[in-house]
JSON list of C-alpha atoms in Angstrom, two decimals:
[
{"chain": "A", "resi": 1, "resn": "MET", "atom": "CA", "xyz": [174.24, -21.00, -113.10]},
{"chain": "A", "resi": 2, "resn": "ILE", "atom": "CA", "xyz": [171.74, -22.53, -110.69]},
{"chain": "A", "resi": 3, "resn": "ARG", "atom": "CA", "xyz": [174.60, -24.46, -109.09]},
{"chain": "A", "resi": 4, "resn": "ILE", "atom": "CA", "xyz": [176.53, -21.26, -108.40]},
{"chain": "A", "resi": 5, "resn": "ILE", "atom": "CA", "xyz": [173.51, -19.58, -106.78]},
{"chain": "A", "resi": 6, "resn": "PHE", "atom": "CA", "xyz": [172.95, -22.69, -104.66]},
{"chain": "A", "resi": 7, "resn": "ILE", "atom": "CA", "xyz": [176.61, -22.77, -103.52]},
{"chain": "A", "resi": 8, "resn": "VAL", "atom": "CA", "xyz": [176.61, -19.03, -102.71]},
{"chain": "A", "resi": 9, "resn": "SER", "atom": "CA", "xyz": [173.42, -19.38, -100.65]},
{"chain": "A", "resi": 10, "resn": "ILE", "atom": "CA", "xyz": [174.88, -22.38, -98.75]},
{"chain": "A", "resi": 11, "resn": "LEU", "atom": "CA", "xyz": [178.11, -20.47, -98.05]},
{"chain": "A", "resi": 12, "resn": "SER", "atom": "CA", "xyz": [176.19, -17.43, -96.83]},
{"chain": "A", "resi": 13, "resn": "LEU", "atom": "CA", "xyz": [174.24, -19.63, -94.40]},
{"chain": "A", "resi": 14, "resn": "VAL", "atom": "CA", "xyz": [177.43, -21.25, -93.15]},
{"chain": "A", "resi": 15, "resn": "PHE", "atom": "CA", "xyz": [179.28, -17.97, -92.61]},
{"chain": "A", "resi": 16, "resn": "GLU", "atom": "CA", "xyz": [176.30, -16.02, -91.30]},
{"chain": "A", "resi": 17, "resn": "GLY", "atom": "CA", "xyz": [177.00, -16.85, -87.67]},
{"chain": "A", "resi": 18, "resn": "CYS", "atom": "CA", "xyz": [180.81, -16.86, -88.00]},
{"chain": "A", "resi": 19, "resn": "SER", "atom": "CA", "xyz": [182.94, -14.08, -86.66]},
{"chain": "A", "resi": 20, "resn": "ILE", "atom": "CA", "xyz": [185.20, -14.33, -89.72]},
{"chain": "A", "resi": 21, "resn": "LEU", "atom": "CA", "xyz": [183.02, -11.84, -91.57]},
{"chain": "A", "resi": 22, "resn": "PRO", "atom": "CA", "xyz": [183.39, -8.27, -90.34]},
{"chain": "A", "resi": 23, "resn": "GLU", "atom": "CA", "xyz": [180.48, -6.87, -88.28]},
{"chain": "A", "resi": 24, "resn": "LYS", "atom": "CA", "xyz": [178.50, -4.07, -89.83]},
{"chain": "A", "resi": 25, "resn": "LYS", "atom": "CA", "xyz": [178.56, -0.98, -87.66]},
{"chain": "A", "resi": 26, "resn": "SER", "atom": "CA", "xyz": [175.70, 1.47, -87.72]},
{"chain": "A", "resi": 27, "resn": "VAL", "atom": "CA", "xyz": [176.54, 4.72, -89.44]},
{"chain": "A", "resi": 28, "resn": "PHE", "atom": "CA", "xyz": [173.90, 6.51, -87.34]},
{"chain": "A", "resi": 29, "resn": "SER", "atom": "CA", "xyz": [174.44, 7.60, -83.78]},
{"chain": "A", "resi": 30, "resn": "GLU", "atom": "CA", "xyz": [171.85, 6.87, -81.10]},
{"chain": "A", "resi": 31, "resn": "GLU", "atom": "CA", "xyz": [170.74, 10.51, -81.41]},
{"chain": "A", "resi": 32, "resn": "ASP", "atom": "CA", "xyz": [170.21, 10.21, -85.17]},
{"chain": "A", "resi": 33, "resn": "THR", "atom": "CA", "xyz": [168.44, 6.88, -84.80]},
{"chain": "A", "resi": 34, "resn": "LEU", "atom": "CA", "xyz": [165.95, 8.21, -82.25]},
{"chain": "A", "resi": 35, "resn": "PHE", "atom": "CA", "xyz": [165.27, 11.30, -84.36]},
{"chain": "A", "resi": 36, "resn": "GLU", "atom": "CA", "xyz": [164.81, 9.25, -87.54]},
{"chain": "A", "resi": 37, "resn": "GLN", "atom": "CA", "xyz": [162.46, 6.82, -85.76]},
{"chain": "A", "resi": 38, "resn": "GLY", "atom": "CA", "xyz": [160.30, 9.73, -84.67]},
{"chain": "A", "resi": 39, "resn": "LYS", "atom": "CA", "xyz": [160.39, 11.22, -88.15]},
{"chain": "A", "resi": 40, "resn": "ARG", "atom": "CA", "xyz": [159.45, 7.87, -89.72]},
{"chain": "A", "resi": 41, "resn": "TYR", "atom": "CA", "xyz": [156.38, 7.59, -87.46]},
{"chain": "A", "resi": 42, "resn": "TYR", "atom": "CA", "xyz": [155.54, 11.24, -88.13]},
{"chain": "A", "resi": 43, "resn": "LEU", "atom": "CA", "xyz": [155.62, 10.73, -91.89]},
{"chain": "A", "resi": 44, "resn": "SER", "atom": "CA", "xyz": [153.51, 7.56, -91.66]},
{"chain": "A", "resi": 45, "resn": "SER", "atom": "CA", "xyz": [150.92, 9.00, -89.26]},
{"chain": "A", "resi": 46, "resn": "LEU", "atom": "CA", "xyz": [147.44, 9.24, -90.69]},
{"chain": "A", "resi": 47, "resn": "ASN", "atom": "CA", "xyz": [145.01, 12.14, -91.11]},
{"chain": "A", "resi": 48, "resn": "PHE", "atom": "CA", "xyz": [143.65, 13.58, -87.87]},
{"chain": "A", "resi": 49, "resn": "ASP", "atom": "CA", "xyz": [140.30, 11.84, -88.35]},
{"chain": "A", "resi": 50, "resn": "LEU", "atom": "CA", "xyz": [141.83, 8.36, -88.53]},
{"chain": "A", "resi": 51, "resn": "ASP", "atom": "CA", "xyz": [143.74, 6.16, -86.08]},
{"chain": "A", "resi": 52, "resn": "GLN", "atom": "CA", "xyz": [146.44, 8.15, -84.27]},
{"chain": "A", "resi": 53, "resn": "THR", "atom": "CA", "xyz": [148.58, 5.27, -82.98]},
{"chain": "A", "resi": 54, "resn": "LYS", "atom": "CA", "xyz": [151.57, 6.27, -85.13]},
{"chain": "A", "resi": 55, "resn": "THR", "atom": "CA", "xyz": [151.09, 9.91, -84.15]},
{"chain": "A", "resi": 56, "resn": "ASP", "atom": "CA", "xyz": [151.22, 8.93, -80.47]},
{"chain": "A", "resi": 57, "resn": "ILE", "atom": "CA", "xyz": [154.39, 6.89, -81.05]},
{"chain": "A", "resi": 58, "resn": "ALA", "atom": "CA", "xyz": [155.98, 9.79, -82.96]},
{"chain": "A", "resi": 59, "resn": "ILE", "atom": "CA", "xyz": [155.13, 12.17, -80.11]},
{"chain": "A", "resi": 60, "resn": "SER", "atom": "CA", "xyz": [156.72, 9.76, -77.65]},
{"chain": "A", "resi": 61, "resn": "LYS", "atom": "CA", "xyz": [159.88, 9.42, -79.78]},
{"chain": "A", "resi": 62, "resn": "PHE", "atom": "CA", "xyz": [160.27, 13.18, -80.17]},
{"chain": "A", "resi": 63, "resn": "ASN", "atom": "CA", "xyz": [159.67, 13.76, -76.46]},
{"chain": "A", "resi": 64, "resn": "GLN", "atom": "CA", "xyz": [162.41, 11.21, -75.72]},
{"chain": "A", "resi": 65, "resn": "PHE", "atom": "CA", "xyz": [164.69, 12.91, -78.24]},
{"chain": "A", "resi": 66, "resn": "ILE", "atom": "CA", "xyz": [164.09, 16.40, -76.80]},
{"chain": "A", "resi": 67, "resn": "LYS", "atom": "CA", "xyz": [164.65, 15.18, -73.26]},
{"chain": "A", "resi": 68, "resn": "LYS", "atom": "CA", "xyz": [167.77, 13.19, -74.08]},
{"chain": "A", "resi": 69, "resn": "TYR", "atom": "CA", "xyz": [169.39, 15.57, -76.59]},
{"chain": "A", "resi": 70, "resn": "PRO", "atom": "CA", "xyz": [168.34, 19.16, -75.71]},
{"chain": "A", "resi": 71, "resn": "ASP", "atom": "CA", "xyz": [171.47, 20.61, -77.35]},
{"chain": "A", "resi": 72, "resn": "SER", "atom": "CA", "xyz": [171.10, 18.70, -80.62]},
{"chain": "A", "resi": 73, "resn": "SER", "atom": "CA", "xyz": [171.39, 20.49, -83.94]},
{"chain": "A", "resi": 74, "resn": "LYS", "atom": "CA", "xyz": [168.01, 18.91, -84.80]},
{"chain": "A", "resi": 75, "resn": "ILE", "atom": "CA", "xyz": [166.17, 20.25, -81.75]},
{"chain": "A", "resi": 76, "resn": "LYS", "atom": "CA", "xyz": [164.33, 23.01, -83.65]},
{"chain": "A", "resi": 77, "resn": "GLU", "atom": "CA", "xyz": [163.06, 20.54, -86.22]},
{"chain": "A", "resi": 78, "resn": "ALA", "atom": "CA", "xyz": [162.04, 18.13, -83.45]},
{"chain": "A", "resi": 79, "resn": "TYR", "atom": "CA", "xyz": [159.99, 20.88, -81.76]},
{"chain": "A", "resi": 80, "resn": "ARG", "atom": "CA", "xyz": [158.42, 21.88, -85.09]},
{"chain": "A", "resi": 81, "resn": "ILE", "atom": "CA", "xyz": [157.39, 18.31, -85.87]},
{"chain": "A", "resi": 82, "resn": "LEU", "atom": "CA", "xyz": [156.17, 17.74, -82.30]},
{"chain": "A", "resi": 83, "resn": "ASN", "atom": "CA", "xyz": [154.04, 20.88, -82.58]},
{"chain": "A", "resi": 84, "resn": "ASN", "atom": "CA", "xyz": [152.50, 19.58, -85.84]},
{"chain": "A", "resi": 85, "resn": "LEU", "atom": "CA", "xyz": [151.73, 16.23, -84.21]},
{"chain": "A", "resi": 86, "resn": "LEU", "atom": "CA", "xyz": [150.10, 17.88, -81.20]},
{"chain": "A", "resi": 87, "resn": "LYS", "atom": "CA", "xyz": [147.96, 20.06, -83.49]},
{"chain": "A", "resi": 88, "resn": "LYS", "atom": "CA", "xyz": [146.74, 16.90, -85.18]},
{"chain": "A", "resi": 89, "resn": "ILE", "atom": "CA", "xyz": [145.72, 15.37, -81.82]},
{"chain": "A", "resi": 90, "resn": "GLU", "atom": "CA", "xyz": [144.10, 18.66, -80.77]},
{"chain": "A", "resi": 91, "resn": "LYS", "atom": "CA", "xyz": [142.06, 18.80, -83.99]},
{"chain": "A", "resi": 92, "resn": "LYS", "atom": "CA", "xyz": [140.95, 15.17, -83.62]},
{"chain": "A", "resi": 93, "resn": "ASN", "atom": "CA", "xyz": [139.83, 15.74, -80.01]},
{"chain": "A", "resi": 94, "resn": "TYR", "atom": "CA", "xyz": [137.96, 18.91, -81.01]},
{"chain": "A", "resi": 95, "resn": "CYS", "atom": "CA", "xyz": [136.12, 17.04, -83.75]},
{"chain": "A", "resi": 96, "resn": "ILE", "atom": "CA", "xyz": [135.12, 14.28, -81.32]},
{"chain": "A", "resi": 97, "resn": "ALA", "atom": "CA", "xyz": [133.81, 16.79, -78.77]},
{"chain": "A", "resi": 98, "resn": "ASN", "atom": "CA", "xyz": [132.03, 18.77, -81.46]},
{"chain": "A", "resi": 99, "resn": "SER", "atom": "CA", "xyz": [130.40, 15.61, -82.83]},
{"chain": "A", "resi": 100, "resn": "TYR", "atom": "CA", "xyz": [128.86, 14.93, -79.43]},
{"chain": "A", "resi": 101, "resn": "PHE", "atom": "CA", "xyz": [127.76, 18.55, -79.24]},
{"chain": "A", "resi": 102, "resn": "LEU", "atom": "CA", "xyz": [126.09, 18.40, -82.67]},
{"chain": "A", "resi": 103, "resn": "MET", "atom": "CA", "xyz": [124.28, 15.19, -81.65]},
{"chain": "A", "resi": 104, "resn": "ASN", "atom": "CA", "xyz": [122.91, 17.02, -78.57]},
{"chain": "A", "resi": 105, "resn": "ARG", "atom": "CA", "xyz": [124.88, 14.71, -76.29]},
{"chain": "A", "resi": 106, "resn": "TYR", "atom": "CA", "xyz": [125.86, 17.61, -74.09]},
{"chain": "A", "resi": 107, "resn": "GLN", "atom": "CA", "xyz": [127.22, 15.65, -71.13]},
{"chain": "A", "resi": 108, "resn": "ALA", "atom": "CA", "xyz": [129.71, 13.78, -73.33]},
{"chain": "A", "resi": 109, "resn": "SER", "atom": "CA", "xyz": [130.66, 16.93, -75.24]},
{"chain": "A", "resi": 110, "resn": "LEU", "atom": "CA", "xyz": [131.18, 18.79, -71.97]},
{"chain": "A", "resi": 111, "resn": "ILE", "atom": "CA", "xyz": [133.65, 16.16, -70.76]},
{"chain": "A", "resi": 112, "resn": "TYR", "atom": "CA", "xyz": [135.59, 16.23, -74.04]},
{"chain": "A", "resi": 113, "resn": "PHE", "atom": "CA", "xyz": [135.60, 20.04, -74.27]},
{"chain": "A", "resi": 114, "resn": "LYS", "atom": "CA", "xyz": [136.86, 20.40, -70.70]},
{"chain": "A", "resi": 115, "resn": "ASP", "atom": "CA", "xyz": [139.58, 17.82, -71.31]},
{"chain": "A", "resi": 116, "resn": "LEU", "atom": "CA", "xyz": [140.54, 19.67, -74.46]},
{"chain": "A", "resi": 117, "resn": "ILE", "atom": "CA", "xyz": [140.91, 22.97, -72.60]},
{"chain": "A", "resi": 118, "resn": "ASN", "atom": "CA", "xyz": [143.00, 21.24, -69.93]},
{"chain": "A", "resi": 119, "resn": "ASP", "atom": "CA", "xyz": [145.23, 19.47, -72.46]},
{"chain": "A", "resi": 120, "resn": "PHE", "atom": "CA", "xyz": [145.53, 22.42, -74.87]},
{"chain": "A", "resi": 121, "resn": "PRO", "atom": "CA", "xyz": [145.03, 25.67, -72.88]},
{"chain": "A", "resi": 122, "resn": "GLU", "atom": "CA", "xyz": [146.26, 27.77, -75.83]},
{"chain": "A", "resi": 123, "resn": "SER", "atom": "CA", "xyz": [144.14, 25.93, -78.38]},
{"chain": "A", "resi": 124, "resn": "CYS", "atom": "CA", "xyz": [143.26, 27.65, -81.63]},
{"chain": "A", "resi": 125, "resn": "PHE", "atom": "CA", "xyz": [139.71, 26.41, -80.91]},
{"chain": "A", "resi": 126, "resn": "LYS", "atom": "CA", "xyz": [139.58, 28.00, -77.45]},
{"chain": "A", "resi": 127, "resn": "GLU", "atom": "CA", "xyz": [136.81, 30.49, -78.19]},
{"chain": "A", "resi": 128, "resn": "LYS", "atom": "CA", "xyz": [134.62, 27.83, -79.80]},
{"chain": "A", "resi": 129, "resn": "ILE", "atom": "CA", "xyz": [135.33, 25.36, -77.00]},
{"chain": "A", "resi": 130, "resn": "MET", "atom": "CA", "xyz": [134.47, 27.84, -74.26]},
{"chain": "A", "resi": 131, "resn": "TYR", "atom": "CA", "xyz": [131.28, 28.84, -76.08]},
{"chain": "A", "resi": 132, "resn": "LYS", "atom": "CA", "xyz": [130.18, 25.22, -76.47]},
{"chain": "A", "resi": 133, "resn": "ILE", "atom": "CA", "xyz": [130.98, 24.51, -72.82]},
{"chain": "A", "resi": 134, "resn": "CYS", "atom": "CA", "xyz": [128.61, 27.33, -71.86]},
{"chain": "A", "resi": 135, "resn": "VAL", "atom": "CA", "xyz": [125.88, 26.10, -74.20]},
{"chain": "A", "resi": 136, "resn": "SER", "atom": "CA", "xyz": [126.26, 22.52, -72.98]},
{"chain": "A", "resi": 137, "resn": "GLN", "atom": "CA", "xyz": [125.98, 23.63, -69.37]},
{"chain": "A", "resi": 138, "resn": "TYR", "atom": "CA", "xyz": [122.94, 25.71, -70.22]},
{"chain": "A", "resi": 139, "resn": "LYS", "atom": "CA", "xyz": [121.27, 22.76, -72.01]},
{"chain": "A", "resi": 140, "resn": "LEU", "atom": "CA", "xyz": [122.05, 20.51, -69.03]},
{"chain": "A", "resi": 141, "resn": "SER", "atom": "CA", "xyz": [120.53, 23.09, -66.65]},
{"chain": "A", "resi": 142, "resn": "LYS", "atom": "CA", "xyz": [123.79, 23.53, -64.75]},
{"chain": "A", "resi": 143, "resn": "LYS", "atom": "CA", "xyz": [123.10, 27.12, -63.78]},
{"chain": "A", "resi": 144, "resn": "LYS", "atom": "CA", "xyz": [126.08, 27.72, -61.47]},
{"chain": "A", "resi": 145, "resn": "ASP", "atom": "CA", "xyz": [128.52, 26.10, -63.90]},
{"chain": "A", "resi": 146, "resn": "PHE", "atom": "CA", "xyz": [127.02, 28.07, -66.78]},
{"chain": "A", "resi": 147, "resn": "VAL", "atom": "CA", "xyz": [127.39, 31.39, -64.94]},
{"chain": "A", "resi": 148, "resn": "ARG", "atom": "CA", "xyz": [131.02, 30.60, -64.04]},
{"chain": "A", "resi": 149, "resn": "SER", "atom": "CA", "xyz": [131.84, 29.56, -67.62]},
{"chain": "A", "resi": 150, "resn": "TYR", "atom": "CA", "xyz": [129.92, 32.52, -69.02]},
{"chain": "A", "resi": 151, "resn": "ASN", "atom": "CA", "xyz": [131.94, 34.96, -66.90]},
{"chain": "A", "resi": 152, "resn": "GLU", "atom": "CA", "xyz": [135.19, 33.30, -67.98]},
{"chain": "A", "resi": 153, "resn": "TYR", "atom": "CA", "xyz": [134.12, 33.44, -71.62]},
{"chain": "A", "resi": 154, "resn": "MET", "atom": "CA", "xyz": [133.14, 37.11, -71.39]},
{"chain": "A", "resi": 155, "resn": "LYS", "atom": "CA", "xyz": [136.47, 37.94, -69.74]},
{"chain": "A", "resi": 156, "resn": "ASN", "atom": "CA", "xyz": [138.36, 36.36, -72.66]},
{"chain": "A", "resi": 157, "resn": "PHE", "atom": "CA", "xyz": [136.08, 37.04, -75.65]},
{"chain": "A", "resi": 158, "resn": "PRO", "atom": "CA", "xyz": [133.74, 39.96, -74.83]},
{"chain": "A", "resi": 159, "resn": "TYR", "atom": "CA", "xyz": [133.40, 41.16, -78.45]},
{"chain": "A", "resi": 160, "resn": "SER", "atom": "CA", "xyz": [132.97, 37.88, -80.28]},
{"chain": "A", "resi": 161, "resn": "TYR", "atom": "CA", "xyz": [129.85, 36.97, -82.21]},
{"chain": "A", "resi": 162, "resn": "ASN", "atom": "CA", "xyz": [129.11, 34.14, -79.78]},
{"chain": "A", "resi": 163, "resn": "ALA", "atom": "CA", "xyz": [129.22, 36.56, -76.81]},
{"chain": "A", "resi": 164, "resn": "LYS", "atom": "CA", "xyz": [125.92, 38.02, -78.02]},
{"chain": "A", "resi": 165, "resn": "LYS", "atom": "CA", "xyz": [124.34, 34.56, -78.11]},
{"chain": "A", "resi": 166, "resn": "LEU", "atom": "CA", "xyz": [125.57, 33.78, -74.61]},
{"chain": "A", "resi": 167, "resn": "LYS", "atom": "CA", "xyz": [124.18, 37.07, -73.27]},
{"chain": "A", "resi": 168, "resn": "ILE", "atom": "CA", "xyz": [120.74, 35.98, -74.47]},
{"chain": "A", "resi": 169, "resn": "LEU", "atom": "CA", "xyz": [121.09, 32.64, -72.66]},
{"chain": "A", "resi": 170, "resn": "TYR", "atom": "CA", "xyz": [122.34, 34.43, -69.55]},
{"chain": "A", "resi": 171, "resn": "LYS", "atom": "CA", "xyz": [119.32, 36.73, -69.53]},
{"chain": "A", "resi": 172, "resn": "LYS", "atom": "CA", "xyz": [116.98, 33.72, -69.86]},
{"chain": "A", "resi": 173, "resn": "LEU", "atom": "CA", "xyz": [118.45, 32.29, -66.64]},
{"chain": "A", "resi": 174, "resn": "LYS", "atom": "CA", "xyz": [117.78, 35.46, -64.64]}
]
């Protein structure tokens, strides 16, 4: 039995490079392959609070797929998955900015919150972000920036709970 296994392994090594054996053709098209690569990275991406390397790769793969195959039958699923991936990045960035804010590192939080608003203008955290931008500017004594941000906040969220808090800060500046 061992002899047979040995002979089979020798023969497979000999014929591995030969063109006598038929070539295996991929059953997946380039479109399917790109989609499945993106999906594989999506499924293996970690929680939002951990390393997002696989999430970034998945986003890149799905962006390539959408650009290259806009009429694909899988385009709706690609957009849905891409949206989920972007929400994960958005949540991670919000948590980073908020961590700086909670540690009273207002300059760092201000940078992250502003980047977050620029990257995700329709963020589900928009009200909280704009509020914390105002507070950070107030704490950093950036009066002009605070007033500008305050007016923008009041234009968008005049009846929120945080609007009352910001009015108090605004009155303290006057």
